[in-house]
Amino acid sequence: MKSYRSLLVTVLLLVISNLSLIWATLYELVSSSSKPTKDPIRTYESKFEQQCISICARWDDCRAYAFTHSTVNGNSLIRCDFYDAIISLQDLQRVDGVRFFMEKNLDCKDLYDRGARQSGVYMVNLMGRQKKAVRCNMDVEDGGWLVFTRRTSQKIENFNRLWNEYKNGFGNMETEFWLGNDLLHELTKWKPHQVFVWGIGMNGQEGISMHRDFKVGSEDDGYRLTYDRSYIGLKSFEKPGILDKSHYNMLFTTPDRDQDPYTTTHCGEREESGFWYSHCGPLKLFRPTGIIWSGFQTGSTIKEVQIMIKRQD
């Protein structure tokens, strides 16, 4: 009888251990020294970290958890805090000794589908193989957009960069940046994506251009840009089709690598930035003097432009 009970206990422990391993694959470490500023929906004390994982996995409203080691009356305990929302990196506060985990999300679309509604910087597991902080726009066109470049009228970032810098990415996700051409190639090769070019003027006028089947080629192919040239949506354009004729099938050009078809001018040098230039326009996001987008009304100063991508349904 004792041997039977011993065997049953062993089997149960193995089952629990295996379930914990499976549940552990659902979450990833976001920070080892911070926790959310918001209050947890529940708190639980345990002797084992695995219980934090298994409890969160069983609750439908649990999206993230944090645990802290402590000692009470000589006994080692773990405090598990559970959260019912996706947490952006801006909403974390530094707390030494706290480890914070969140559901694994492949991209901004995953975050939106799981309830995230605040635009900002999030930690995601891109394509299931690359942990990276990215900026997500949750406010426009049904949310879930991964922003791959952002430029504002404040002109904070220097976009007069060389080929390898555009290849690997640069800038600050909180302000202005370029995500990186290698990553854009990998993302658009992994799954079909749509692209969304969005801008807003100081006068509140918006410009929008959306296309399906957005792809960026490999470095060997010059990061060639292609997309379906029919429109998903347009808004407030004097000259519709900002990406249609001017940038389709263009190779990427930087100040140190001229790949634009303009035979008399090196657009990367003239515009002091990298892009898929044709005849150096009409979309000029990164000039030191400011943003030019010919689709906006004459005299409208452009406040901000974002170019974003999202997995197609």
PDB file of C-alpha atoms in Angstrom:
ATOM      1  CA  MET A   1       0.000   0.000   0.000  1.00  0.00           C
ATOM      2  CA  LYS A   2       2.836   2.386   0.934  1.00  0.00           C
ATOM      3  CA  SER A   3       4.653   1.647  -2.318  1.00  0.00           C
ATOM      4  CA  TYR A   4       1.442   2.355  -4.241  1.00  0.00           C
ATOM      5  CA  ARG A   5       1.012   5.706  -2.489  1.00  0.00           C
ATOM      6  CA  SER A   6       4.662   6.514  -3.054  1.00  0.00           C
ATOM      7  CA  LEU A   7       4.290   5.734  -6.758  1.00  0.00           C
ATOM      8  CA  LEU A   8       1.117   7.834  -6.971  1.00  0.00           C
ATOM      9  CA  VAL A   9       2.840  10.802  -5.331  1.00  0.00           C
ATOM     10  CA  THR A  10       5.797  10.449  -7.709  1.00  0.00           C
ATOM     11  CA  VAL A  11       3.489  10.374 -10.741  1.00  0.00           C
ATOM     12  CA  LEU A  12       1.557  13.400  -9.518  1.00  0.00           C
ATOM     13  CA  LEU A  13       4.783  15.327  -8.956  1.00  0.00           C
ATOM     14  CA  LEU A  14       5.945  14.452 -12.464  1.00  0.00           C
ATOM     15  CA  VAL A  15       2.631  15.596 -13.937  1.00  0.00           C
ATOM     16  CA  ILE A  16       2.761  18.874 -12.016  1.00  0.00           C
ATOM     17  CA  SER A  17       6.393  19.378 -13.017  1.00  0.00           C
ATOM     18  CA  ASN A  18       5.635  18.750 -16.693  1.00  0.00           C
ATOM     19  CA  LEU A  19       2.615  21.057 -16.614  1.00  0.00           C
ATOM     20  CA  SER A  20       4.776  23.769 -15.051  1.00  0.00           C
ATOM     21  CA  LEU A  21       7.314  23.353 -17.837  1.00  0.00           C
ATOM     22  CA  ILE A  22       4.554  23.644 -20.452  1.00  0.00           C
ATOM     23  CA  TRP A  23       3.032  26.692 -18.731  1.00  0.00           C
ATOM     24  CA  ALA A  24       6.481  28.272 -18.439  1.00  0.00           C
ATOM     25  CA  THR A  25       6.696  28.378 -22.239  1.00  0.00           C
ATOM     26  CA  LEU A  26       3.655  30.701 -22.261  1.00  0.00           C
ATOM     27  CA  TYR A  27       5.466  33.479 -20.383  1.00  0.00           C
ATOM     28  CA  GLU A  28       8.732  35.337 -20.699  1.00  0.00           C
ATOM     29  CA  LEU A  29      10.843  37.447 -18.379  1.00  0.00           C
ATOM     30  CA  VAL A  30      10.275  41.151 -19.047  1.00  0.00           C
ATOM     31  CA  SER A  31      12.324  42.572 -16.171  1.00  0.00           C
ATOM     32  CA  SER A  32      14.385  41.239 -13.273  1.00  0.00           C
ATOM     33  CA  SER A  33      14.249  44.469 -11.254  1.00  0.00           C
ATOM     34  CA  SER A  34      10.844  46.084 -11.764  1.00  0.00           C
ATOM     35  CA  LYS A  35       7.097  45.580 -11.437  1.00  0.00           C
ATOM     36  CA  PRO A  36       3.927  47.327 -12.692  1.00  0.00           C
ATOM     37  CA  THR A  37       2.868  50.609 -11.128  1.00  0.00           C
ATOM     38  CA  LYS A  38      -0.757  49.380 -11.017  1.00  0.00           C
ATOM     39  CA  ASP A  39      -2.039  47.180  -8.205  1.00  0.00           C
ATOM     40  CA  PRO A  40      -2.297  43.418  -8.769  1.00  0.00           C
ATOM     41  CA  ILE A  41      -5.717  41.813  -9.084  1.00  0.00           C
ATOM     42  CA  ARG A  42      -4.644  39.020  -6.712  1.00  0.00           C
ATOM     43  CA  THR A  43      -1.726  38.097  -4.474  1.00  0.00           C
ATOM     44  CA  TYR A  44      -0.649  34.632  -3.409  1.00  0.00           C
ATOM     45  CA  GLU A  45       2.152  33.267  -1.229  1.00  0.00           C
ATOM     46  CA  SER A  46       3.913  30.033  -2.101  1.00  0.00           C
ATOM     47  CA  LYS A  47       7.084  28.065  -1.512  1.00  0.00           C
ATOM     48  CA  PHE A  48       7.661  27.431  -5.218  1.00  0.00           C
ATOM     49  CA  GLU A  49       8.020  29.722  -8.236  1.00  0.00           C
ATOM     50  CA  GLN A  50       6.227  27.147 -10.407  1.00  0.00           C
ATOM     51  CA  GLN A  51       2.995  27.816  -8.535  1.00  0.00           C
ATOM     52  CA  CYS A  52       3.017  31.434  -9.717  1.00  0.00           C
ATOM     53  CA  ILE A  53       3.211  30.170 -13.300  1.00  0.00           C
ATOM     54  CA  SER A  54       0.545  27.487 -12.941  1.00  0.00           C
ATOM     55  CA  ILE A  55      -1.933  29.781 -11.138  1.00  0.00           C
ATOM     56  CA  CYS A  56      -1.628  32.498 -13.773  1.00  0.00           C
ATOM     57  CA  ALA A  57      -2.008  29.927 -16.564  1.00  0.00           C
ATOM     58  CA  ARG A  58      -5.241  28.600 -15.055  1.00  0.00           C
ATOM     59  CA  TRP A  59      -6.900  32.006 -14.570  1.00  0.00           C
ATOM     60  CA  ASP A  60      -8.514  33.402 -17.714  1.00  0.00           C
ATOM     61  CA  ASP A  61      -7.983  37.003 -16.640  1.00  0.00           C
ATOM     62  CA  CYS A  62      -4.285  36.655 -15.775  1.00  0.00           C
ATOM     63  CA  ARG A  63      -1.954  38.265 -18.330  1.00  0.00           C
ATOM     64  CA  ALA A  64       1.180  38.768 -16.252  1.00  0.00           C
ATOM     65  CA  TYR A  65       2.719  38.013 -12.883  1.00  0.00           C
ATOM     66  CA  ALA A  66       5.600  39.102 -10.660  1.00  0.00           C
ATOM     67  CA  PHE A  67       7.245  37.281  -7.813  1.00  0.00           C
ATOM     68  CA  THR A  68       9.430  38.346  -4.923  1.00  0.00           C
ATOM     69  CA  HIS A  69      11.441  36.163  -2.556  1.00  0.00           C
ATOM     70  CA  SER A  70      11.079  36.874   1.164  1.00  0.00           C
ATOM     71  CA  THR A  71      11.704  35.241   4.545  1.00  0.00           C
ATOM     72  CA  VAL A  72       8.947  35.009   7.168  1.00  0.00           C
ATOM     73  CA  ASN A  73       9.744  33.493  10.584  1.00  0.00           C
ATOM     74  CA  GLY A  74      12.765  31.811   9.085  1.00  0.00           C
ATOM     75  CA  ASN A  75      10.749  30.315   6.222  1.00  0.00           C
ATOM     76  CA  SER A  76      11.496  31.170   2.618  1.00  0.00           C
ATOM     77  CA  LEU A  77       8.378  32.316   0.759  1.00  0.00           C
ATOM     78  CA  ILE A  78       7.527  33.688  -2.651  1.00  0.00           C
ATOM     79  CA  ARG A  79       4.959  36.448  -3.081  1.00  0.00           C
ATOM     80  CA  CYS A  80       3.130  36.141  -6.396  1.00  0.00           C
ATOM     81  CA  ASP A  81       1.351  39.228  -7.763  1.00  0.00           C
ATOM     82  CA  PHE A  82      -1.057  38.690 -10.674  1.00  0.00           C
ATOM     83  CA  TYR A  83      -2.181  41.261 -13.264  1.00  0.00           C
ATOM     84  CA  ASP A  84      -5.115  41.271 -15.671  1.00  0.00           C
ATOM     85  CA  ALA A  85      -3.647  43.590 -18.309  1.00  0.00           C
ATOM     86  CA  ILE A  86      -0.773  43.751 -20.770  1.00  0.00           C
ATOM     87  CA  ILE A  87       1.812  46.108 -19.269  1.00  0.00           C
ATOM     88  CA  SER A  88       3.903  48.497 -21.357  1.00  0.00           C
ATOM     89  CA  LEU A  89       7.518  49.186 -20.360  1.00  0.00           C
ATOM     90  CA  GLN A  90       6.587  52.774 -19.462  1.00  0.00           C
ATOM     91  CA  ASP A  91       4.261  51.428 -16.753  1.00  0.00           C
ATOM     92  CA  LEU A  92       6.975  49.590 -14.821  1.00  0.00           C
ATOM     93  CA  GLN A  93       8.667  50.905 -11.688  1.00  0.00           C
ATOM     94  CA  ARG A  94      12.048  49.788 -10.423  1.00  0.00           C
ATOM     95  CA  VAL A  95      11.851  47.424  -7.454  1.00  0.00           C
ATOM     96  CA  ASP A  96      14.958  45.419  -6.606  1.00  0.00           C
ATOM     97  CA  GLY A  97      14.465  41.688  -6.228  1.00  0.00           C
ATOM     98  CA  VAL A  98      11.232  41.500  -8.241  1.00  0.00           C
ATOM     99  CA  ARG A  99      11.008  39.423 -11.413  1.00  0.00           C
ATOM    100  CA  PHE A 100       8.195  40.334 -13.798  1.00  0.00           C
ATOM    101  CA  PHE A 101       6.798  37.955 -16.453  1.00  0.00           C
ATOM    102  CA  MET A 102       4.217  38.471 -19.161  1.00  0.00           C
ATOM    103  CA  GLU A 103       2.468  36.312 -21.745  1.00  0.00           C
ATOM    104  CA  LYS A 104       4.632  35.709 -24.793  1.00  0.00           C
ATOM    105  CA  ASN A 105       3.484  37.905 -27.654  1.00  0.00           C
ATOM    106  CA  LEU A 106       4.808  37.620 -31.195  1.00  0.00           C
ATOM    107  CA  ASP A 107       4.128  41.238 -32.110  1.00  0.00           C
ATOM    108  CA  CYS A 108       1.868  44.243 -31.515  1.00  0.00           C
ATOM    109  CA  LYS A 109      -1.096  42.453 -33.107  1.00  0.00           C
ATOM    110  CA  ASP A 110      -0.859  39.714 -30.459  1.00  0.00           C
ATOM    111  CA  LEU A 111      -0.811  42.358 -27.737  1.00  0.00           C
ATOM    112  CA  TYR A 112      -3.876  44.103 -29.170  1.00  0.00           C
ATOM    113  CA  ASP A 113      -5.769  40.835 -29.599  1.00  0.00           C
ATOM    114  CA  ARG A 114      -5.099  40.087 -25.921  1.00  0.00           C
ATOM    115  CA  GLY A 115      -6.474  43.390 -24.727  1.00  0.00           C
ATOM    116  CA  ALA A 116      -3.646  45.955 -24.864  1.00  0.00           C
ATOM    117  CA  ARG A 117      -5.071  49.358 -25.818  1.00  0.00           C
ATOM    118  CA  GLN A 118      -2.317  51.782 -24.822  1.00  0.00           C
ATOM    119  CA  SER A 119       0.168  52.880 -27.484  1.00  0.00           C
ATOM    120  CA  GLY A 120       3.750  52.653 -26.281  1.00  0.00           C
ATOM    121  CA  VAL A 121       6.819  50.464 -25.996  1.00  0.00           C
ATOM    122  CA  TYR A 122       6.313  46.768 -25.240  1.00  0.00           C
ATOM    123  CA  MET A 123       8.552  43.729 -24.945  1.00  0.00           C
ATOM    124  CA  VAL A 124       7.605  41.124 -27.558  1.00  0.00           C
ATOM    125  CA  ASN A 125       9.026  37.859 -28.821  1.00  0.00           C
ATOM    126  CA  LEU A 126       9.234  38.639 -32.540  1.00  0.00           C
ATOM    127  CA  MET A 127       8.538  35.617 -34.737  1.00  0.00           C
ATOM    128  CA  GLY A 128       8.913  33.497 -31.602  1.00  0.00           C
ATOM    129  CA  ARG A 129      12.686  33.811 -31.687  1.00  0.00           C
ATOM    130  CA  GLN A 130      13.792  37.382 -30.931  1.00  0.00           C
ATOM    131  CA  LYS A 131      12.998  39.219 -27.724  1.00  0.00           C
ATOM    132  CA  LYS A 132      12.861  42.939 -28.465  1.00  0.00           C
ATOM    133  CA  ALA A 133      11.347  46.182 -27.211  1.00  0.00           C
ATOM    134  CA  VAL A 134       9.156  47.672 -29.962  1.00  0.00           C
ATOM    135  CA  ARG A 135       6.781  50.588 -30.273  1.00  0.00           C
ATOM    136  CA  CYS A 136       3.128  49.651 -30.823  1.00  0.00           C
ATOM    137  CA  ASN A 137       0.397  51.959 -32.079  1.00  0.00           C
ATOM    138  CA  MET A 138      -2.917  50.808 -30.603  1.00  0.00           C
ATOM    139  CA  ASP A 139      -4.899  53.938 -31.509  1.00  0.00           C
ATOM    140  CA  VAL A 140      -5.293  53.903 -35.298  1.00  0.00           C
ATOM    141  CA  GLU A 141      -7.046  51.586 -37.766  1.00  0.00           C
ATOM    142  CA  ASP A 142      -8.008  48.802 -35.314  1.00  0.00           C
ATOM    143  CA  GLY A 143      -4.685  48.917 -33.442  1.00  0.00           C
ATOM    144  CA  GLY A 144      -1.936  46.318 -33.252  1.00  0.00           C
ATOM    145  CA  TRP A 145       0.514  48.184 -35.514  1.00  0.00           C
ATOM    146  CA  LEU A 146       4.275  47.711 -35.101  1.00  0.00           C
ATOM    147  CA  VAL A 147       5.938  51.067 -35.763  1.00  0.00           C
ATOM    148  CA  PHE A 148       9.143  50.650 -37.758  1.00  0.00           C
ATOM    149  CA  THR A 149       9.961  54.331 -38.041  1.00  0.00           C
ATOM    150  CA  ARG A 150       8.790  57.513 -36.373  1.00  0.00           C
ATOM    151  CA  ARG A 151       9.733  61.124 -37.086  1.00  0.00           C
ATOM    152  CA  THR A 152       8.380  64.251 -35.408  1.00  0.00           C
ATOM    153  CA  SER A 153       8.653  67.994 -35.909  1.00  0.00           C
ATOM    154  CA  GLN A 154      11.039  68.091 -32.942  1.00  0.00           C
ATOM    155  CA  LYS A 155      13.784  66.514 -35.116  1.00  0.00           C
ATOM    156  CA  ILE A 156      15.408  64.728 -32.169  1.00  0.00           C
ATOM    157  CA  GLU A 157      17.216  61.911 -33.969  1.00  0.00           C
ATOM    158  CA  ASN A 158      19.973  62.213 -36.567  1.00  0.00           C
ATOM    159  CA  PHE A 159      18.854  60.209 -39.630  1.00  0.00           C
ATOM    160  CA  ASN A 160      21.973  61.069 -41.643  1.00  0.00           C
ATOM    161  CA  ARG A 161      23.216  57.519 -41.091  1.00  0.00           C
ATOM    162  CA  LEU A 162      25.177  54.944 -43.055  1.00  0.00           C
ATOM    163  CA  TRP A 163      23.998  51.657 -44.619  1.00  0.00           C
ATOM    164  CA  ASN A 164      24.905  49.437 -41.654  1.00  0.00           C
ATOM    165  CA  GLU A 165      23.100  51.706 -39.214  1.00  0.00           C
ATOM    166  CA  TYR A 166      19.873  51.481 -41.223  1.00  0.00           C
ATOM    167  CA  LYS A 167      20.502  47.758 -41.523  1.00  0.00           C
ATOM    168  CA  ASN A 168      20.662  47.229 -37.753  1.00  0.00           C
ATOM    169  CA  GLY A 169      18.408  50.037 -36.566  1.00  0.00           C
ATOM    170  CA  PHE A 170      18.989  53.092 -34.379  1.00  0.00           C
ATOM    171  CA  GLY A 171      17.268  55.706 -32.242  1.00  0.00           C
ATOM    172  CA  ASN A 172      15.013  55.768 -29.202  1.00  0.00           C
ATOM    173  CA  MET A 173      11.640  53.957 -29.236  1.00  0.00           C
ATOM    174  CA  GLU A 174      10.212  56.704 -27.007  1.00  0.00           C
ATOM    175  CA  THR A 175      10.970  59.447 -29.537  1.00  0.00           C
ATOM    176  CA  GLU A 176      12.388  58.855 -33.062  1.00  0.00           C
ATOM    177  CA  PHE A 177      13.940  55.730 -34.555  1.00  0.00           C
ATOM    178  CA  TRP A 178      14.439  53.298 -37.437  1.00  0.00           C
ATOM    179  CA  LEU A 179      13.749  49.679 -36.469  1.00  0.00           C
ATOM    180  CA  GLY A 180      16.258  48.092 -38.867  1.00  0.00           C
ATOM    181  CA  ASN A 181      16.116  46.762 -42.429  1.00  0.00           C
ATOM    182  CA  ASP A 182      17.312  43.275 -41.541  1.00  0.00           C
ATOM    183  CA  LEU A 183      14.467  42.916 -39.077  1.00  0.00           C
ATOM    184  CA  LEU A 184      11.940  44.312 -41.563  1.00  0.00           C
ATOM    185  CA  HIS A 185      13.096  41.726 -44.089  1.00  0.00           C
ATOM    186  CA  GLU A 186      12.771  38.874 -41.582  1.00  0.00           C
ATOM    187  CA  LEU A 187       9.321  39.989 -40.385  1.00  0.00           C
ATOM    188  CA  THR A 188       7.844  40.391 -43.861  1.00  0.00           C
ATOM    189  CA  LYS A 189       9.369  37.096 -44.992  1.00  0.00           C
ATOM    190  CA  TRP A 190       7.930  35.316 -41.929  1.00  0.00           C
ATOM    191  CA  LYS A 191       4.277  36.342 -42.454  1.00  0.00           C
ATOM    192  CA  PRO A 192       2.341  38.545 -44.934  1.00  0.00           C
ATOM    193  CA  HIS A 193       2.082  42.107 -43.617  1.00  0.00           C
ATOM    194  CA  GLN A 194       0.206  45.262 -44.503  1.00  0.00           C
ATOM    195  CA  VAL A 195       1.808  48.704 -44.278  1.00  0.00           C
ATOM    196  CA  PHE A 196       0.246  51.860 -42.921  1.00  0.00           C
ATOM    197  CA  VAL A 197       1.753  55.316 -43.519  1.00  0.00           C
ATOM    198  CA  TRP A 198       0.213  57.826 -41.129  1.00  0.00           C
ATOM    199  CA  GLY A 199       0.919  61.500 -40.650  1.00  0.00           C
ATOM    200  CA  ILE A 200      -0.675  64.438 -38.861  1.00  0.00           C
ATOM    201  CA  GLY A 201      -0.182  68.156 -39.388  1.00  0.00           C
ATOM    202  CA  MET A 202      -0.082  70.925 -36.832  1.00  0.00           C
ATOM    203  CA  ASN A 203      -3.556  71.885 -38.057  1.00  0.00           C
ATOM    204  CA  GLY A 204      -4.903  68.399 -37.281  1.00  0.00           C
ATOM    205  CA  GLN A 205      -5.063  67.252 -40.914  1.00  0.00           C
ATOM    206  CA  GLU A 206      -4.284  63.544 -41.289  1.00  0.00           C
ATOM    207  CA  GLY A 207      -2.730  61.678 -44.189  1.00  0.00           C
ATOM    208  CA  ILE A 208      -3.134  57.917 -44.541  1.00  0.00           C
ATOM    209  CA  SER A 209      -1.957  55.343 -47.064  1.00  0.00           C
ATOM    210  CA  MET A 210      -2.431  51.595 -46.569  1.00  0.00           C
ATOM    211  CA  HIS A 211      -1.330  48.657 -48.699  1.00  0.00           C
ATOM    212  CA  ARG A 212      -1.334  44.879 -48.353  1.00  0.00           C
ATOM    213  CA  ASP A 213       1.488  42.399 -49.023  1.00  0.00           C
ATOM    214  CA  PHE A 214       4.243  44.740 -47.867  1.00  0.00           C
ATOM    215  CA  LYS A 215       7.668  43.132 -48.254  1.00  0.00           C
ATOM    216  CA  VAL A 216      11.269  44.200 -47.764  1.00  0.00           C
ATOM    217  CA  GLY A 217      13.821  42.098 -49.635  1.00  0.00           C
ATOM    218  CA  SER A 218      17.124  40.805 -48.322  1.00  0.00           C
ATOM    219  CA  GLU A 219      20.300  42.862 -48.076  1.00  0.00           C
ATOM    220  CA  ASP A 220      21.635  41.050 -51.168  1.00  0.00           C
ATOM    221  CA  ASP A 221      18.583  42.382 -53.041  1.00  0.00           C
ATOM    222  CA  GLY A 222      19.160  45.898 -51.712  1.00  0.00           C
ATOM    223  CA  TYR A 223      16.204  45.705 -49.278  1.00  0.00           C
ATOM    224  CA  ARG A 224      13.864  46.034 -52.265  1.00  0.00           C
ATOM    225  CA  LEU A 225      10.424  47.419 -51.356  1.00  0.00           C
ATOM    226  CA  THR A 226       7.267  45.808 -52.794  1.00  0.00           C
ATOM    227  CA  TYR A 227       3.549  45.851 -51.890  1.00  0.00           C
ATOM    228  CA  ASP A 228       0.110  45.557 -53.424  1.00  0.00           C
ATOM    229  CA  ARG A 229      -0.356  48.923 -55.141  1.00  0.00           C
ATOM    230  CA  SER A 230      -4.122  48.918 -54.724  1.00  0.00           C
ATOM    231  CA  TYR A 231      -5.263  50.876 -51.674  1.00  0.00           C
ATOM    232  CA  ILE A 232      -6.856  49.595 -48.520  1.00  0.00           C
ATOM    233  CA  GLY A 233      -7.587  53.114 -47.336  1.00  0.00           C
ATOM    234  CA  LEU A 234      -6.825  56.744 -48.072  1.00  0.00           C
ATOM    235  CA  LYS A 235      -7.669  59.951 -46.280  1.00  0.00           C
ATOM    236  CA  SER A 236      -7.078  63.678 -46.805  1.00  0.00           C
ATOM    237  CA  PHE A 237      -4.796  63.473 -49.808  1.00  0.00           C
ATOM    238  CA  GLU A 238      -4.256  66.048 -52.542  1.00  0.00           C
ATOM    239  CA  LYS A 239      -2.032  63.557 -54.357  1.00  0.00           C
ATOM    240  CA  PRO A 240      -3.287  60.039 -53.528  1.00  0.00           C
ATOM    241  CA  GLY A 241      -0.982  57.036 -53.566  1.00  0.00           C
ATOM    242  CA  ILE A 242       2.042  58.193 -51.610  1.00  0.00           C
ATOM    243  CA  LEU A 243       3.697  54.795 -51.951  1.00  0.00           C
ATOM    244  CA  ASP A 244       2.123  53.722 -55.226  1.00  0.00           C
ATOM    245  CA  LYS A 245       4.279  55.073 -58.044  1.00  0.00           C
ATOM    246  CA  SER A 246       7.181  56.694 -56.269  1.00  0.00           C
ATOM    247  CA  HIS A 247       8.514  53.942 -54.012  1.00  0.00           C
ATOM    248  CA  TYR A 248       7.311  50.604 -55.392  1.00  0.00           C
ATOM    249  CA  ASN A 249      10.161  48.213 -56.306  1.00  0.00           C
ATOM    250  CA  MET A 250      12.776  50.722 -55.157  1.00  0.00           C
ATOM    251  CA  LEU A 251      16.040  49.645 -53.558  1.00  0.00           C
ATOM    252  CA  PHE A 252      17.104  51.207 -50.277  1.00  0.00           C
ATOM    253  CA  THR A 253      19.480  54.148 -50.558  1.00  0.00           C
ATOM    254  CA  THR A 254      21.666  55.702 -47.865  1.00  0.00           C
ATOM    255  CA  PRO A 255      24.191  58.566 -47.996  1.00  0.00           C
ATOM    256  CA  ASP A 256      27.006  56.018 -48.458  1.00  0.00           C
ATOM    257  CA  ARG A 257      25.190  53.696 -50.910  1.00  0.00           C
ATOM    258  CA  ASP A 258      23.425  55.104 -53.986  1.00  0.00           C
ATOM    259  CA  GLN A 259      20.751  52.694 -55.237  1.00  0.00           C
ATOM    260  CA  ASP A 260      18.066  55.098 -56.427  1.00  0.00           C
ATOM    261  CA  PRO A 261      17.248  55.276 -60.164  1.00  0.00           C
ATOM    262  CA  TYR A 262      17.813  59.035 -60.353  1.00  0.00           C
ATOM    263  CA  THR A 263      20.807  59.216 -62.710  1.00  0.00           C
ATOM    264  CA  THR A 264      21.773  62.834 -62.029  1.00  0.00           C
ATOM    265  CA  THR A 265      21.318  62.979 -58.254  1.00  0.00           C
ATOM    266  CA  HIS A 266      22.218  60.802 -55.241  1.00  0.00           C
ATOM    267  CA  CYS A 267      19.044  61.137 -53.162  1.00  0.00           C
ATOM    268  CA  GLY A 268      20.647  59.746 -49.988  1.00  0.00           C
ATOM    269  CA  GLU A 269      23.248  62.496 -50.067  1.00  0.00           C
ATOM    270  CA  ARG A 270      20.824  65.229 -51.077  1.00  0.00           C
ATOM    271  CA  GLU A 271      18.202  64.341 -48.466  1.00  0.00           C
ATOM    272  CA  GLU A 272      20.850  63.422 -45.854  1.00  0.00           C
ATOM    273  CA  SER A 273      19.028  60.221 -44.914  1.00  0.00           C
ATOM    274  CA  GLY A 274      18.143  56.708 -46.033  1.00  0.00           C
ATOM    275  CA  PHE A 275      14.915  55.616 -47.742  1.00  0.00           C
ATOM    276  CA  TRP A 276      13.442  53.847 -50.776  1.00  0.00           C
ATOM    277  CA  TYR A 277      13.983  56.863 -53.006  1.00  0.00           C
ATOM    278  CA  SER A 278      12.853  57.119 -56.607  1.00  0.00           C
ATOM    279  CA  HIS A 279      13.360  60.731 -57.629  1.00  0.00           C
ATOM    280  CA  CYS A 280      14.047  61.960 -54.098  1.00  0.00           C
ATOM    281  CA  GLY A 281      10.348  62.299 -53.257  1.00  0.00           C
ATOM    282  CA  PRO A 282       7.482  62.844 -52.583  1.00  0.00           C
ATOM    283  CA  LEU A 283       7.867  61.331 -49.091  1.00  0.00           C
ATOM    284  CA  LYS A 284      10.850  62.907 -47.316  1.00  0.00           C
ATOM    285  CA  LEU A 285      10.662  62.055 -43.643  1.00  0.00           C
ATOM    286  CA  PHE A 286      14.167  62.581 -42.389  1.00  0.00           C
ATOM    287  CA  ARG A 287      15.563  65.796 -43.828  1.00  0.00           C
ATOM    288  CA  PRO A 288      17.376  67.892 -41.179  1.00  0.00           C
ATOM    289  CA  THR A 289      15.017  70.783 -41.994  1.00  0.00           C
ATOM    290  CA  GLY A 290      11.875  68.741 -41.314  1.00  0.00           C
ATOM    291  CA  ILE A 291       9.282  66.408 -42.857  1.00  0.00           C
ATOM    292  CA  ILE A 292       7.989  66.830 -46.408  1.00  0.00           C
ATOM    293  CA  TRP A 293       4.917  64.899 -47.574  1.00  0.00           C
ATOM    294  CA  SER A 294       3.445  66.275 -50.783  1.00  0.00           C
ATOM    295  CA  GLY A 295       0.002  64.829 -49.979  1.00  0.00           C
ATOM    296  CA  PHE A 296      -0.549  67.402 -47.237  1.00  0.00           C
ATOM    297  CA  GLN A 297      -2.208  70.731 -47.857  1.00  0.00           C
ATOM    298  CA  THR A 298       0.091  73.532 -48.921  1.00  0.00           C
ATOM    299  CA  GLY A 299       1.486  75.352 -45.918  1.00  0.00           C
ATOM    300  CA  SER A 300       0.638  72.634 -43.386  1.00  0.00           C
ATOM    301  CA  THR A 301       3.585  71.887 -41.095  1.00  0.00           C
ATOM    302  CA  ILE A 302       3.765  68.161 -40.390  1.00  0.00           C
ATOM    303  CA  LYS A 303       3.827  67.314 -36.706  1.00  0.00           C
ATOM    304  CA  GLU A 304       4.533  63.573 -36.904  1.00  0.00           C
ATOM    305  CA  VAL A 305       4.796  60.647 -39.322  1.00  0.00           C
ATOM    306  CA  GLN A 306       4.805  56.948 -38.494  1.00  0.00           C
ATOM    307  CA  ILE A 307       5.239  54.016 -40.861  1.00  0.00           C
ATOM    308  CA  MET A 308       3.790  50.837 -39.360  1.00  0.00           C
ATOM    309  CA  ILE A 309       3.252  47.207 -40.279  1.00  0.00           C
ATOM    310  CA  LYS A 310       0.819  44.543 -39.088  1.00  0.00           C
ATOM    311  CA  ARG A 311       0.311  40.862 -39.851  1.00  0.00           C
ATOM    312  CA  GLN A 312      -2.491  40.334 -42.334  1.00  0.00           C
ATOM    313  CA  ASP A 313      -5.491  38.262 -41.257  1.00  0.00           C
TER     314      ASP A 313
END
